[in-house]
CSV table of C-alpha atoms and ligand atoms in Angstrom, one decimal:
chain,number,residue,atom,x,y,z
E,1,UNK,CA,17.1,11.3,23.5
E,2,UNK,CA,15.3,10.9,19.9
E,3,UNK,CA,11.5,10.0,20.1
E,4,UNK,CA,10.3,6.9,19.8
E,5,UNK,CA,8.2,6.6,17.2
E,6,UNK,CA,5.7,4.2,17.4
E,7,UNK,CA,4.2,4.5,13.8
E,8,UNK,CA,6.5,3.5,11.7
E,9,UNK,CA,4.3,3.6,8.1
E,10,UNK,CA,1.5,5.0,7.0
E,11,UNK,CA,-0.9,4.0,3.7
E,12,UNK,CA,-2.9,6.3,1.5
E,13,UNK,CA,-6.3,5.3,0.0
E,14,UNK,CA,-5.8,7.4,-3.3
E,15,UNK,CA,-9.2,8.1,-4.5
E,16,UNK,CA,-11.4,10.7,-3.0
E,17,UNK,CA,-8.6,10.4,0.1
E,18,UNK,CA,-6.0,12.5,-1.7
E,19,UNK,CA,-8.1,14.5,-4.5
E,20,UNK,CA,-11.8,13.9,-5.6
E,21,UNK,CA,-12.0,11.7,-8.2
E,22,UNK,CA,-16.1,11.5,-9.3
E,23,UNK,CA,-15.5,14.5,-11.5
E,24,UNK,CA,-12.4,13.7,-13.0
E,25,UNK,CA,-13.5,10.2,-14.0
E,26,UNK,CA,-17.2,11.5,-15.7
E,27,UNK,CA,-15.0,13.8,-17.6
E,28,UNK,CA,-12.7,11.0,-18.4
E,29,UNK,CA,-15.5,9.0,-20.2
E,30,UNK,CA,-16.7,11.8,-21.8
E,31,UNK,CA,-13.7,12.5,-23.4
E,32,UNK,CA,-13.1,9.0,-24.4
E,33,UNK,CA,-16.5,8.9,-25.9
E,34,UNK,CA,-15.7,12.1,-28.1
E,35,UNK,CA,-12.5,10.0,-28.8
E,36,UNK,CA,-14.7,7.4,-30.0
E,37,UNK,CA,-16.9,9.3,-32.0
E,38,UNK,CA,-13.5,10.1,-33.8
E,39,UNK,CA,-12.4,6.5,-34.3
E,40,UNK,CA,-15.0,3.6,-33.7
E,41,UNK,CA,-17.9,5.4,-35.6
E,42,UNK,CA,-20.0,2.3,-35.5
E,43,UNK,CA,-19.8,1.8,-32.1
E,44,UNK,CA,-21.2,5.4,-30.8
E,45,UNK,CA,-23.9,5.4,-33.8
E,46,UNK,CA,-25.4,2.5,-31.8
E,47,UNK,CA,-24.2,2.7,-27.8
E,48,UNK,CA,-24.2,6.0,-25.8
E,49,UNK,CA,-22.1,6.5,-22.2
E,50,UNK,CA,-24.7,5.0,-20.1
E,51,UNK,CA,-24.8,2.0,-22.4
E,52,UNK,CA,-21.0,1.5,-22.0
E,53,UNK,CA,-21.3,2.3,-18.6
E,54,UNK,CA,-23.9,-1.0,-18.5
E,55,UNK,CA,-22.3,-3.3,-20.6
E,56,UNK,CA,-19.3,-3.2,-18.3
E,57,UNK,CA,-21.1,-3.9,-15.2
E,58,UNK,CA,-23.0,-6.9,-16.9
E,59,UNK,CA,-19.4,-7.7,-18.0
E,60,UNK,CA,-18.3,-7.9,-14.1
E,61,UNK,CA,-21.4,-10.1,-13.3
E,62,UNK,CA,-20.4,-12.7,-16.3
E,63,UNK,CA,-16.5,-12.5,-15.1
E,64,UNK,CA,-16.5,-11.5,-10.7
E,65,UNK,CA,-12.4,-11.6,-11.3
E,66,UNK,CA,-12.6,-8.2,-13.5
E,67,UNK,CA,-14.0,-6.6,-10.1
E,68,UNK,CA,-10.2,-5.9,-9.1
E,69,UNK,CA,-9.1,-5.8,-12.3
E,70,UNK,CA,-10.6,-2.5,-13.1
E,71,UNK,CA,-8.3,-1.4,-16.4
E,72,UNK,CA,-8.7,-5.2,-18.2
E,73,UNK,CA,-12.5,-4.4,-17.4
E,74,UNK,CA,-12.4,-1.5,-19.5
E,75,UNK,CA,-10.4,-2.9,-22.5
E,76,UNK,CA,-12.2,-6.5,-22.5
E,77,UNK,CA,-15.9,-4.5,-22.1
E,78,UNK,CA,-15.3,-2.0,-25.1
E,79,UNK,CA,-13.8,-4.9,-27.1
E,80,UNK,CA,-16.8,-7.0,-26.7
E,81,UNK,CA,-18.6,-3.8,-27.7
E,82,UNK,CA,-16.9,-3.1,-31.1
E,83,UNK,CA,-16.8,-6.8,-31.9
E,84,UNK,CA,-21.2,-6.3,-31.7
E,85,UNK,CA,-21.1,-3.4,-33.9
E,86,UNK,CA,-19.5,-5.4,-36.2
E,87,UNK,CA,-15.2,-4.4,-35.9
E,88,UNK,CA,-13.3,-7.9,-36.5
E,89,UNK,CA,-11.6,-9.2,-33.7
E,90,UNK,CA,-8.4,-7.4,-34.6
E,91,UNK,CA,-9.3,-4.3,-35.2
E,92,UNK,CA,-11.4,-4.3,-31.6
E,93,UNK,CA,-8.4,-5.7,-30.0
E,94,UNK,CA,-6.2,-2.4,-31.4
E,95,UNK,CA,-9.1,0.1,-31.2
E,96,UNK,CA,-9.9,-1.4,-27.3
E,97,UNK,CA,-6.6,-0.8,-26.3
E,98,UNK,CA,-5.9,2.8,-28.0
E,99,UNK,CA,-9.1,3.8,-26.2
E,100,UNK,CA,-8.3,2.6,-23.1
E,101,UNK,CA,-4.6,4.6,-23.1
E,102,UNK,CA,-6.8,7.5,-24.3
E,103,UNK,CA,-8.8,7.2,-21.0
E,104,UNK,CA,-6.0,6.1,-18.8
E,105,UNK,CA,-3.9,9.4,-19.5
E,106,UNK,CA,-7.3,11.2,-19.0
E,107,UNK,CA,-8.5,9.9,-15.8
E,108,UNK,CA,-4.8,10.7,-14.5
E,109,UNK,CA,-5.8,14.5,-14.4
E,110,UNK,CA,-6.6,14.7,-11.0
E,111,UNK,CA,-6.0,17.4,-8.8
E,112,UNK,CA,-4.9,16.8,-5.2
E,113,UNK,CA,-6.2,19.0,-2.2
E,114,UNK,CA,-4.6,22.0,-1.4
E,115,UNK,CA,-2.2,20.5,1.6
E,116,UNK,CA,-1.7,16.7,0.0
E,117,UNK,CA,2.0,17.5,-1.7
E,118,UNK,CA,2.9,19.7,1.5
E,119,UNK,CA,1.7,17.2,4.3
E,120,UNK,CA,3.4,14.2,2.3
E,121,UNK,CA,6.7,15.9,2.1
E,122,UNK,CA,6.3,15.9,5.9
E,123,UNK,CA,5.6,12.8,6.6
E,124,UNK,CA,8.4,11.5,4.5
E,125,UNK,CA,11.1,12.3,6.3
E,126,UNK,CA,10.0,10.4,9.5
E,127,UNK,CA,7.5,7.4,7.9
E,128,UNK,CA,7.0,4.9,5.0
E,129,UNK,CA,4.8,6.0,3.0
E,130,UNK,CA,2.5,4.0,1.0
E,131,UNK,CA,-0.6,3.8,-1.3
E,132,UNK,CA,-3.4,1.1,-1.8
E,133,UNK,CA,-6.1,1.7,-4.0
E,134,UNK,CA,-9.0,-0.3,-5.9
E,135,UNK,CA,-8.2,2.1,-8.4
E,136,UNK,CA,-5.9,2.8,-11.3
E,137,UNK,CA,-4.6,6.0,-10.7
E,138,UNK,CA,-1.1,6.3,-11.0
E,139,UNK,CA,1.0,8.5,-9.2
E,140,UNK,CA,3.9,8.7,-11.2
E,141,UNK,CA,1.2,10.6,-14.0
E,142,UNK,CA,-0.3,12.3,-11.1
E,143,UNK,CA,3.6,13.4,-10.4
E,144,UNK,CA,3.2,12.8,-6.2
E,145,UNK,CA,5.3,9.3,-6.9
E,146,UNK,CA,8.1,11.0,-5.2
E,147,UNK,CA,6.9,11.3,-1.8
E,148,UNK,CA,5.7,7.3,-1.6
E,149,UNK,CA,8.0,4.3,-1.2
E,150,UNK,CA,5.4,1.8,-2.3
E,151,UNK,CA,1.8,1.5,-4.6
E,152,UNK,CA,-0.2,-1.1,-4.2
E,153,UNK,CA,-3.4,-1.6,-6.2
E,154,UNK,CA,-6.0,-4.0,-6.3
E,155,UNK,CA,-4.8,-5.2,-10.4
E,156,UNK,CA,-1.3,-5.8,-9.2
E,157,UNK,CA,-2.2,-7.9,-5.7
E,158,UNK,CA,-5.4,-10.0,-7.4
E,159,UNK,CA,-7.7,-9.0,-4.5
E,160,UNK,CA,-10.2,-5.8,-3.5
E,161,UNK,CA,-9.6,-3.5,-0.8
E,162,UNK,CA,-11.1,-4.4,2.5
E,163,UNK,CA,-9.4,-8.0,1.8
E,164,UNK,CA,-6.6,-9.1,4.2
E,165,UNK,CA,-5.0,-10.1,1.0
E,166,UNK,CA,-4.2,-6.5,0.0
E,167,UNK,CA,-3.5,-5.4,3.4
E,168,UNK,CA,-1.2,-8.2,4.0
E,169,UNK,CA,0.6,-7.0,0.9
E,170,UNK,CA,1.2,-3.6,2.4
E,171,UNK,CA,2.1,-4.7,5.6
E,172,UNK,CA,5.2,-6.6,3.6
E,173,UNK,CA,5.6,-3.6,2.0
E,174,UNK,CA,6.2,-1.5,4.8
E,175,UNK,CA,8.3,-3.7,6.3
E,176,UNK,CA,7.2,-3.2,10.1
E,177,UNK,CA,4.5,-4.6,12.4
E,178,UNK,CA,1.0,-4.3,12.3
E,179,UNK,CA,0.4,-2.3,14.9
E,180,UNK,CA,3.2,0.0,13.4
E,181,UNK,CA,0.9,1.2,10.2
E,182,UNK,CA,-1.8,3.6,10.0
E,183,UNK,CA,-3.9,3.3,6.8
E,184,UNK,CA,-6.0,6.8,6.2
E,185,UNK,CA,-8.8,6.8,3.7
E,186,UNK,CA,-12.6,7.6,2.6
E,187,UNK,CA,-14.1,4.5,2.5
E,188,UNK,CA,-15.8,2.9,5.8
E,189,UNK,CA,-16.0,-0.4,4.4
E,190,UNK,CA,-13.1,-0.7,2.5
E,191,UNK,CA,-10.2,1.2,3.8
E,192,UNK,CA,-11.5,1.5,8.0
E,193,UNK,CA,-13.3,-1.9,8.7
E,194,UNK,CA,-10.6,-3.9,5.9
E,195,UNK,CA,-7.5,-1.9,7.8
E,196,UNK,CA,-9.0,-1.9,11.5
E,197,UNK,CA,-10.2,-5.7,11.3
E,198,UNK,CA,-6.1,-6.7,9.9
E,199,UNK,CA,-4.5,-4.8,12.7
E,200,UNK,CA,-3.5,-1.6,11.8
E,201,UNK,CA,-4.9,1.8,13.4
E,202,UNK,CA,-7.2,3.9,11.0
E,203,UNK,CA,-7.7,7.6,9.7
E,204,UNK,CA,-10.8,8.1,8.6
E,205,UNK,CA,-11.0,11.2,6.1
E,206,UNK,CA,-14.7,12.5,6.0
E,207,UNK,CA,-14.8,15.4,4.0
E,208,UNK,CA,-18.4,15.5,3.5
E,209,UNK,CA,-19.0,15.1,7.5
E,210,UNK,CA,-21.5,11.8,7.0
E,211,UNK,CA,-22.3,9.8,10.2
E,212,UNK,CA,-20.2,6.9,11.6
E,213,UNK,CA,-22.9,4.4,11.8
E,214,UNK,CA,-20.6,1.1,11.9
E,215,UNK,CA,-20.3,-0.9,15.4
E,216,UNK,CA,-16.8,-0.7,14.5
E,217,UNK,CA,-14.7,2.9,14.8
E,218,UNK,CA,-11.7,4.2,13.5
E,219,UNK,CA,-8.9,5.4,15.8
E,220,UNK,CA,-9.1,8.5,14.5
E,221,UNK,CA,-11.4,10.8,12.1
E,222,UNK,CA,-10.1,14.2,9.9
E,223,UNK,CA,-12.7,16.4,8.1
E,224,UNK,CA,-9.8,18.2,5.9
E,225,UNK,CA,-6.7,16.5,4.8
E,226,UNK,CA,-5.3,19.9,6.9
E,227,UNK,CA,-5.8,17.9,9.9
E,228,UNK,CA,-4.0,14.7,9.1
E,229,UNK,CA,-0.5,15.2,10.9
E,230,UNK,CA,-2.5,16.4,14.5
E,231,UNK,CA,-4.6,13.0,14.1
E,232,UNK,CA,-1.0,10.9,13.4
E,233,UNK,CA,0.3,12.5,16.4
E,234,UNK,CA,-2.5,12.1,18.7
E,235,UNK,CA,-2.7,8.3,18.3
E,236,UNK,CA,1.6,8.2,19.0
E,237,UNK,CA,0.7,9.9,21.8
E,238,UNK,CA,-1.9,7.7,23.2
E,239,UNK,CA,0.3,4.5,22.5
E,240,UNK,CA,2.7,6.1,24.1
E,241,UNK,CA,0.3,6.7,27.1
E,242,UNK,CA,-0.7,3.1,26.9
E,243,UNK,CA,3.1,2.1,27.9
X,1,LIG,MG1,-11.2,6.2,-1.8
């Protein structure tokens, strides 16, 4: 008789869940900066990285929607920017948006963990497979696009990561019930508590082995990606227990 699965998808957190992305981002803006240097003269004679860093996070205060919008952020912040220094409105609507490709392709160098591609192949052949990130990494730059049947991010859905909204829009995604998902990723808040309180079961990836301290726990915990498909199995193998 085949097994009953009781999982029937699974959703990735992307960012530090799949490969670290602190690093890759730093250098990202670093590089964009020398970019700048190259092309926008004025505006790095007067503004530094931290100051760009700054201006966009007043930017989020003056508009909350550009929280989820994470790559308009970036264009709209350095436009306002290089329309200070004194580039017309034109010229900081091109230059915005060249910089912005310049950094997108950049922050796409990230490298997955070691077992990532392997355990994903895997888990294809018996599971939907799905990402949802704040972020704006894309997977088809990343080249793991082939082992996912759906990407969800925060830009395309309007709506933040732990919202219902964005979970809601995986679980139509995935095309099963809620109980049927697992959503794995790094962040308490936003990928356990937002998954766990919709209605799907957890993974919690904790590579750097911090404390649980929420009242709240996920179904399951993995300390290297290595351990993902023993911590899928065990929670089939409890609900099939609980029938
Ligand atoms: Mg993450």
């Amino acid at each position: 008789m085949p097994v009953k699965r009781r999982i029937k998808a699974i959703t990735f957190d992307l960012d530090n869940t799949l490969w670290n992305t602190n690093d890759v981002i730093l250098a990202a803006e670093n590089a964009l900066y020398s970019w700048l240097k190259e092309h926008a003269t004025r505006l790095t004679d007067r503004f530094n990285p931290n100051d760009l860093r700054a201006q966009r996070l007043a930017l989020i205060k003056r508009k909350p929607d550009l929280s989820h919008q994470i790559s308009q952020l970036r264009i709209e912040s350095l436009k306002l920017s290089l329309i200070e220094v004194g580039y017309n409105k034109s010229e900081s609507g091109k230059l915005s948006t060249l910089a912005f490709d310049f950094f997108y392709a950049e922050r796409q160098k990230v490298k997955p963990f070691p077992q990532v591609e392997k355990t994903l192949a895997t888990l294809k052949k018996h599971y939907h497979i799905g990402s949802v990130t704040n972020g704006n990494a894309n997977l088809t730059m990343v080249g793991l696009d082939k082992y996912f049947d759906f990407s969800l991010s925060a830009e395309q859905v309007g709506a933040n990561k732990p919202s219902s909204k964005i979970f809601g829009a995986a679980l139509h995604s995935a095309n099963c019930e809620k109980h049927e998902l697992i959503h794995v990723g790094d962040h308490p808040i936003d990928d356990i508590i937002g998954a766990k309180d919709f209605g799907f079961h957890t993974i919690w990836v904790n590579y750097a082995m911090n404390e649980w301290d929420l009242e709240e726990k996920p179904t399951q915990e993995v300390k290297q990606f290595n351990d993902l498909i023993s911590a899928i199995t065990t929670i089939e193998t409890n609900l099939d227990n609980a029938y």
